[in-house]
mmCIF file of C-alpha atoms in Angstrom:
data_model
loop_
_atom_site.group_PDB
_atom_site.id
_atom_site.type_symbol
_atom_site.label_atom_id
_atom_site.label_comp_id
_atom_site.label_asym_id
_atom_site.label_seq_id
_atom_site.Cartn_x
_atom_site.Cartn_y
_atom_site.Cartn_z
ATOM 1 C CA MET G 1 -56.801 -0.124 20.882
ATOM 2 C CA ARG G 2 -55.491 3.437 20.670
ATOM 3 C CA ALA G 3 -54.987 3.496 24.430
ATOM 4 C CA ASP G 4 -52.960 0.285 24.212
ATOM 5 C CA ILE G 5 -50.795 1.714 21.460
ATOM 6 C CA ALA G 6 -50.274 4.943 23.416
ATOM 7 C CA THR G 7 -49.287 2.955 26.506
ATOM 8 C CA ARG G 8 -46.807 0.871 24.547
ATOM 9 C CA LEU G 9 -45.291 3.956 22.960
ATOM 10 C CA LYS G 10 -44.955 5.584 26.371
ATOM 11 C CA ARG G 11 -43.242 2.506 27.788
ATOM 12 C CA GLY G 12 -40.984 2.337 24.759
ATOM 13 C CA ARG G 13 -39.949 5.977 25.122
ATOM 14 C CA ARG G 14 -39.281 5.448 28.830
ATOM 15 C CA ALA G 15 -37.161 2.374 28.140
ATOM 16 C CA LEU G 16 -35.191 4.259 25.488
ATOM 17 C CA ALA G 17 -34.697 7.234 27.806
ATOM 18 C CA THR G 18 -33.477 4.917 30.553
ATOM 19 C CA THR G 19 -31.026 3.197 28.231
ATOM 20 C CA LEU G 20 -29.663 6.485 26.905
ATOM 21 C CA LEU G 21 -29.416 7.997 30.388
ATOM 22 C CA GLY G 22 -27.657 4.892 31.667
ATOM 23 C CA TRP G 23 -25.151 5.041 28.831
ATOM 24 C CA PHE G 24 -24.591 8.759 29.427
ATOM 25 C CA VAL G 25 -23.985 8.412 33.176
ATOM 26 C CA GLU G 26 -21.734 5.401 32.699
ATOM 27 C CA ALA G 27 -19.753 7.041 29.902
ATOM 28 C CA LEU G 28 -19.426 10.214 31.964
ATOM 29 C CA GLY G 29 -18.471 8.271 35.086
ATOM 30 C CA ARG G 30 -15.747 6.368 33.263
ATOM 31 C CA THR G 31 -13.938 9.671 32.689
ATOM 32 C CA TRP G 32 -14.006 10.660 36.371
ATOM 33 C CA ARG G 33 -10.891 10.223 38.471
ATOM 34 C CA ILE G 34 -12.436 8.859 41.652
ATOM 35 C CA GLU G 35 -10.452 8.608 44.864
ATOM 36 C CA VAL G 36 -11.552 7.681 48.367
ATOM 37 C CA ALA G 37 -9.895 10.432 50.387
ATOM 38 C CA GLU G 38 -11.047 9.417 53.869
ATOM 39 C CA GLY G 39 -12.636 6.318 55.385
ATOM 40 C CA ARG G 40 -11.385 3.796 52.835
ATOM 41 C CA GLU G 41 -11.191 1.125 55.533
ATOM 42 C CA HIS G 42 -14.999 1.052 55.800
ATOM 43 C CA LEU G 43 -15.436 0.366 52.086
ATOM 44 C CA ASP G 44 -12.564 -2.121 52.013
ATOM 45 C CA ALA G 45 -14.350 -4.109 54.718
ATOM 46 C CA LEU G 46 -17.413 -4.426 52.459
ATOM 47 C CA SER G 47 -15.276 -5.433 49.468
ATOM 48 C CA ALA G 48 -13.642 -8.110 51.624
ATOM 49 C CA GLY G 49 -17.033 -9.650 52.405
ATOM 50 C CA GLY G 50 -17.593 -7.987 55.769
ATOM 51 C CA PRO G 51 -21.012 -7.339 57.357
ATOM 52 C CA PRO G 52 -23.384 -5.113 55.349
ATOM 53 C CA ALA G 53 -23.765 -1.398 56.012
ATOM 54 C CA ILE G 54 -26.280 1.249 54.993
ATOM 55 C CA LEU G 55 -24.713 3.541 52.361
ATOM 56 C CA ALA G 56 -26.085 7.078 52.578
ATOM 57 C CA PHE G 57 -25.474 10.351 50.734
ATOM 58 C CA TRP G 58 -27.496 13.501 50.121
ATOM 59 C CA HIS G 59 -29.733 13.837 47.060
ATOM 60 C CA ASP G 60 -27.651 16.639 45.553
ATOM 61 C CA ARG G 61 -24.820 14.081 45.145
ATOM 62 C CA VAL G 62 -27.012 11.270 43.807
ATOM 63 C CA ILE G 63 -25.357 11.075 40.357
ATOM 64 C CA PRO G 64 -21.778 10.448 41.564
ATOM 65 C CA GLY G 65 -23.200 8.511 44.529
ATOM 66 C CA ALA G 66 -25.185 6.135 42.314
ATOM 67 C CA TYR G 67 -22.237 5.651 39.968
ATOM 68 C CA PHE G 68 -19.780 5.017 42.791
ATOM 69 C CA THR G 69 -21.976 2.555 44.704
ATOM 70 C CA GLY G 70 -23.319 0.919 41.549
ATOM 71 C CA ALA G 71 -20.708 0.838 38.801
ATOM 72 C CA ARG G 72 -17.678 0.886 41.110
ATOM 73 C CA MET G 73 -18.726 -0.993 44.250
ATOM 74 C CA ALA G 74 -21.367 -3.418 42.939
ATOM 75 C CA ARG G 75 -20.059 -4.134 39.449
ATOM 76 C CA ARG G 76 -16.317 -3.730 39.862
ATOM 77 C CA LYS G 77 -15.759 -4.692 43.507
ATOM 78 C CA GLY G 78 -18.505 -7.302 43.759
ATOM 79 C CA VAL G 79 -20.202 -5.696 46.758
ATOM 80 C CA ASP G 80 -23.843 -6.782 47.142
ATOM 81 C CA VAL G 81 -25.917 -3.583 47.252
ATOM 82 C CA THR G 82 -29.633 -2.822 47.209
ATOM 83 C CA ALA G 83 -30.911 0.541 45.961
ATOM 84 C CA LEU G 84 -34.097 2.012 47.423
ATOM 85 C CA THR G 85 -35.890 3.893 44.645
ATOM 86 C CA SER G 86 -39.193 5.736 44.693
ATOM 87 C CA ARG G 87 -42.276 4.554 42.803
ATOM 88 C CA SER G 88 -42.178 7.668 40.594
ATOM 89 C CA SER G 89 -41.049 7.749 36.964
ATOM 90 C CA ASP G 90 -37.716 9.196 38.132
ATOM 91 C CA GLY G 91 -37.408 6.279 40.531
ATOM 92 C CA GLU G 92 -38.013 3.859 37.662
ATOM 93 C CA LEU G 93 -35.164 5.452 35.711
ATOM 94 C CA VAL G 94 -32.802 5.101 38.669
ATOM 95 C CA ALA G 95 -33.927 1.517 39.281
ATOM 96 C CA ARG G 96 -33.226 0.450 35.701
ATOM 97 C CA ILE G 97 -29.805 2.109 35.721
ATOM 98 C CA MET G 98 -28.806 0.540 39.045
ATOM 99 C CA ARG G 99 -29.942 -2.888 37.833
ATOM 100 C CA ARG G 100 -27.559 -2.507 34.895
ATOM 101 C CA TRP G 101 -24.755 -2.211 37.430
ATOM 102 C CA GLY G 102 -25.824 -5.309 39.346
ATOM 103 C CA ALA G 103 -27.723 -3.761 42.259
ATOM 104 C CA ARG G 104 -30.820 -5.257 43.808
ATOM 105 C CA ILE G 105 -33.848 -2.946 43.834
ATOM 106 C CA VAL G 106 -36.485 -2.206 46.478
ATOM 107 C CA ARG G 107 -39.240 0.187 45.397
ATOM 108 C CA GLY G 108 -40.805 2.557 47.897
ATOM 109 C CA SER G 109 -39.998 5.428 50.220
ATOM 110 C CA SER G 110 -37.802 5.592 53.297
ATOM 111 C CA SER G 111 -39.954 8.394 54.750
ATOM 112 C CA ALA G 112 -43.297 8.211 56.556
ATOM 113 C CA GLY G 113 -45.503 5.528 55.069
ATOM 114 C CA GLY G 114 -42.548 3.464 53.862
ATOM 115 C CA ARG G 115 -42.908 0.630 56.360
ATOM 116 C CA GLU G 116 -43.014 -2.044 53.634
ATOM 117 C CA ALA G 117 -39.807 -0.700 52.081
ATOM 118 C CA ILE G 118 -38.052 -0.653 55.456
ATOM 119 C CA TRP G 119 -38.976 -4.264 56.205
ATOM 120 C CA ALA G 120 -37.938 -5.311 52.691
ATOM 121 C CA LEU G 121 -34.551 -3.646 53.212
ATOM 122 C CA ARG G 122 -34.236 -5.251 56.647
ATOM 123 C CA ALA G 123 -34.728 -8.620 54.957
ATOM 124 C CA VAL G 124 -32.002 -8.071 52.353
ATOM 125 C CA VAL G 125 -29.596 -6.974 55.101
ATOM 126 C CA ARG G 126 -30.288 -9.936 57.366
ATOM 127 C CA ARG G 127 -30.941 -12.701 54.832
ATOM 128 C CA GLU G 128 -28.840 -11.671 51.849
ATOM 129 C CA GLY G 129 -26.061 -9.654 53.495
ATOM 130 C CA SER G 130 -26.777 -6.820 51.071
ATOM 131 C CA SER G 131 -25.900 -3.189 51.789
ATOM 132 C CA PRO G 132 -28.825 -0.778 51.201
ATOM 133 C CA ILE G 133 -28.268 2.526 49.421
ATOM 134 C CA LEU G 134 -30.416 5.336 50.841
ATOM 135 C CA VAL G 135 -30.757 9.013 49.977
ATOM 136 C CA PRO G 136 -32.252 10.268 53.263
ATOM 137 C CA ASP G 137 -33.509 13.636 51.975
ATOM 138 C CA GLY G 138 -35.013 12.276 48.733
ATOM 139 C CA PRO G 139 -36.875 12.156 46.529
ATOM 140 C CA ARG G 140 -38.303 15.668 47.014
ATOM 141 C CA GLY G 141 -36.588 17.153 50.047
ATOM 142 C CA PRO G 142 -36.297 19.401 51.928
ATOM 143 C CA ALA G 143 -32.643 19.333 50.944
ATOM 144 C CA ARG G 144 -30.318 17.862 53.576
ATOM 145 C CA HIS G 145 -33.174 17.247 55.977
ATOM 146 C CA LEU G 146 -32.897 13.703 57.339
ATOM 147 C CA LYS G 147 -36.077 11.671 56.949
ATOM 148 C CA ARG G 148 -37.177 8.998 59.359
ATOM 149 C CA GLY G 149 -36.497 5.786 57.455
ATOM 150 C CA ILE G 150 -32.737 5.523 57.668
ATOM 151 C CA LEU G 151 -32.595 5.478 61.471
ATOM 152 C CA VAL G 152 -35.474 3.024 61.650
ATOM 153 C CA LEU G 153 -33.651 0.707 59.223
ATOM 154 C CA ALA G 154 -30.381 1.002 61.139
ATOM 155 C CA ARG G 155 -32.095 -0.017 64.365
ATOM 156 C CA VAL G 156 -34.169 -2.914 63.069
ATOM 157 C CA SER G 157 -31.406 -4.335 60.842
ATOM 158 C CA GLY G 158 -28.463 -3.802 63.194
ATOM 159 C CA ALA G 159 -26.398 -2.393 60.298
ATOM 160 C CA PRO G 160 -24.231 0.703 60.748
ATOM 161 C CA VAL G 161 -24.620 3.698 58.464
ATOM 162 C CA LEU G 162 -21.714 4.733 56.263
ATOM 163 C CA ALA G 163 -22.251 8.461 55.716
ATOM 164 C CA MET G 164 -20.719 9.342 52.354
ATOM 165 C CA GLY G 165 -19.694 12.722 51.011
ATOM 166 C CA LEU G 166 -18.917 12.980 47.291
ATOM 167 C CA ALA G 167 -17.567 16.087 45.603
ATOM 168 C CA SER G 168 -15.812 17.082 42.388
ATOM 169 C CA ASP G 169 -13.421 19.808 41.382
ATOM 170 C CA ARG G 170 -15.527 20.667 38.301
ATOM 171 C CA HIS G 171 -19.274 20.147 37.972
ATOM 172 C CA TRP G 172 -22.559 21.412 36.644
ATOM 173 C CA ARG G 173 -25.109 22.633 39.185
ATOM 174 C CA LEU G 174 -28.763 22.155 38.281
ATOM 175 C CA ASN G 175 -31.568 24.559 39.120
ATOM 176 C CA SER G 176 -33.406 21.858 41.084
ATOM 177 C CA TRP G 177 -34.810 21.821 44.621
ATOM 178 C CA ASP G 178 -31.530 20.404 45.944
ATOM 179 C CA ARG G 179 -29.164 22.254 43.580
ATOM 180 C CA MET G 180 -27.885 18.915 42.328
ATOM 181 C CA THR G 181 -24.279 18.717 41.140
ATOM 182 C CA ILE G 182 -23.068 16.546 38.249
ATOM 183 C CA PRO G 183 -19.297 16.175 37.826
ATOM 184 C CA LYS G 184 -18.048 17.258 34.426
ATOM 185 C CA PRO G 185 -16.033 14.984 32.121
ATOM 186 C CA PHE G 186 -12.598 14.120 33.550
ATOM 187 C CA ALA G 187 -13.427 15.741 36.893
ATOM 188 C CA ARG G 188 -11.659 14.618 40.044
ATOM 189 C CA VAL G 189 -14.265 13.065 42.337
ATOM 190 C CA ARG G 190 -13.367 12.690 45.997
ATOM 191 C CA VAL G 191 -15.210 10.427 48.424
ATOM 192 C CA CYS G 192 -15.155 10.725 52.208
ATOM 193 C CA VAL G 193 -16.779 8.127 54.474
ATOM 194 C CA ARG G 194 -17.663 8.081 58.173
ATOM 195 C CA ARG G 195 -19.323 5.358 60.235
ATOM 196 C CA PHE G 196 -22.452 5.941 62.333
ATOM 197 C CA GLU G 197 -23.858 3.464 64.853
ATOM 198 C CA ALA G 198 -27.554 3.781 65.662
ATOM 199 C CA GLY G 199 -26.881 2.213 69.040
ATOM 200 C CA ARG G 200 -30.350 0.730 69.536
ATOM 201 C CA HIS G 201 -31.771 -2.352 67.835
ATOM 202 C CA SER G 202 -35.244 -3.866 67.989
ATOM 203 C CA ASP G 203 -37.491 -6.240 66.073
ATOM 204 C CA GLU G 204 -40.171 -3.560 66.153
ATOM 205 C CA ALA G 205 -39.851 -0.357 64.184
ATOM 206 C CA PRO G 206 -39.208 2.436 66.721
ATOM 207 C CA ASP G 207 -40.634 5.920 66.560
ATOM 208 C CA HIS G 208 -38.068 8.021 64.725
ATOM 209 C CA ASP G 209 -39.075 11.171 66.570
ATOM 210 C CA SER G 210 -38.318 9.511 69.905
ATOM 211 C CA ASP G 211 -34.590 9.940 69.190
ATOM 212 C CA PRO G 212 -34.037 13.526 68.043
ATOM 213 C CA GLU G 213 -30.426 13.324 69.210
ATOM 214 C CA GLY G 214 -29.687 10.400 66.900
ATOM 215 C CA ARG G 215 -31.347 12.181 64.003
ATOM 216 C CA HIS G 216 -29.341 15.328 64.683
ATOM 217 C CA ARG G 217 -26.054 13.379 64.945
ATOM 218 C CA LEU G 218 -26.537 11.533 61.660
ATOM 219 C CA GLU G 219 -27.773 14.624 59.813
ATOM 220 C CA SER G 220 -24.767 16.574 61.116
ATOM 221 C CA MET G 221 -22.401 13.774 60.127
ATOM 222 C CA LEU G 222 -23.743 13.708 56.570
ATOM 223 C CA ASN G 223 -23.367 17.477 56.337
ATOM 224 C CA GLU G 224 -19.858 17.365 57.784
ATOM 225 C CA VAL G 225 -18.632 14.546 55.547
ATOM 226 C CA THR G 226 -20.083 16.318 52.483
ATOM 227 C CA ARG G 227 -18.353 19.558 53.479
ATOM 228 C CA ARG G 228 -15.128 17.640 53.972
ATOM 229 C CA ALA G 229 -15.413 16.109 50.499
ATOM 230 C CA ASP G 230 -16.018 19.603 49.090
ATOM 231 C CA GLU G 231 -12.843 20.831 50.801
ATOM 232 C CA VAL G 232 -10.739 17.954 49.500
ATOM 233 C CA ALA G 233 -12.079 18.370 45.950
ATOM 234 C CA ALA G 234 -11.495 22.143 46.059
ATOM 235 C CA SER G 235 -7.882 21.601 47.123
ATOM 236 C CA ASP G 236 -7.366 19.470 44.003
ATOM 237 C CA ALA G 237 -8.690 22.155 41.653
#
């Protein structure tokens, strides 16, 4: 009986924390002045009902990235998106917040051992026309080190990757493994987007390590587009 009560209390605290965190992020995000500085045509194509794409950004930009793809793209623009979240307690928080914004949820990992998650995401791309949201260095890093899942998904789904850089002119920087940044209230948030084609499609999941060039190109693109967003945001300061 005591164990049941403790479990219920734990679930209740988690639900409350999720609700409060969701309110905080949404309230904070509503004050941001978000502008797509480069690559707007790629996002406009999704808003117009075009083919799905894989939306990717680094873990250190996950707060503005989640808000932009969830509250702005899914809720406001009506874009069908699916968030991949880990099975951890942090992943549960993200999943509940993204659901509030209208996103579909797939639980799992895009790294080694995440075959079920990859095939589930492949299904939502092909059957539902939904655009997956991936953080290819999450949930624990190393920071800005591309993990295997995103290229596998691009190949087996046929969807391009939209590499997204998000930056703000004023932000807090956390003392976390990725040095995560959270834009401050009323910050200017700038988004830059570039398109990546995997170039090879198959009904069987390929070996990620068999294409080190593709991994290097996509990792470099994500770094470059993030640096570009940083430059644009800094010029607004």
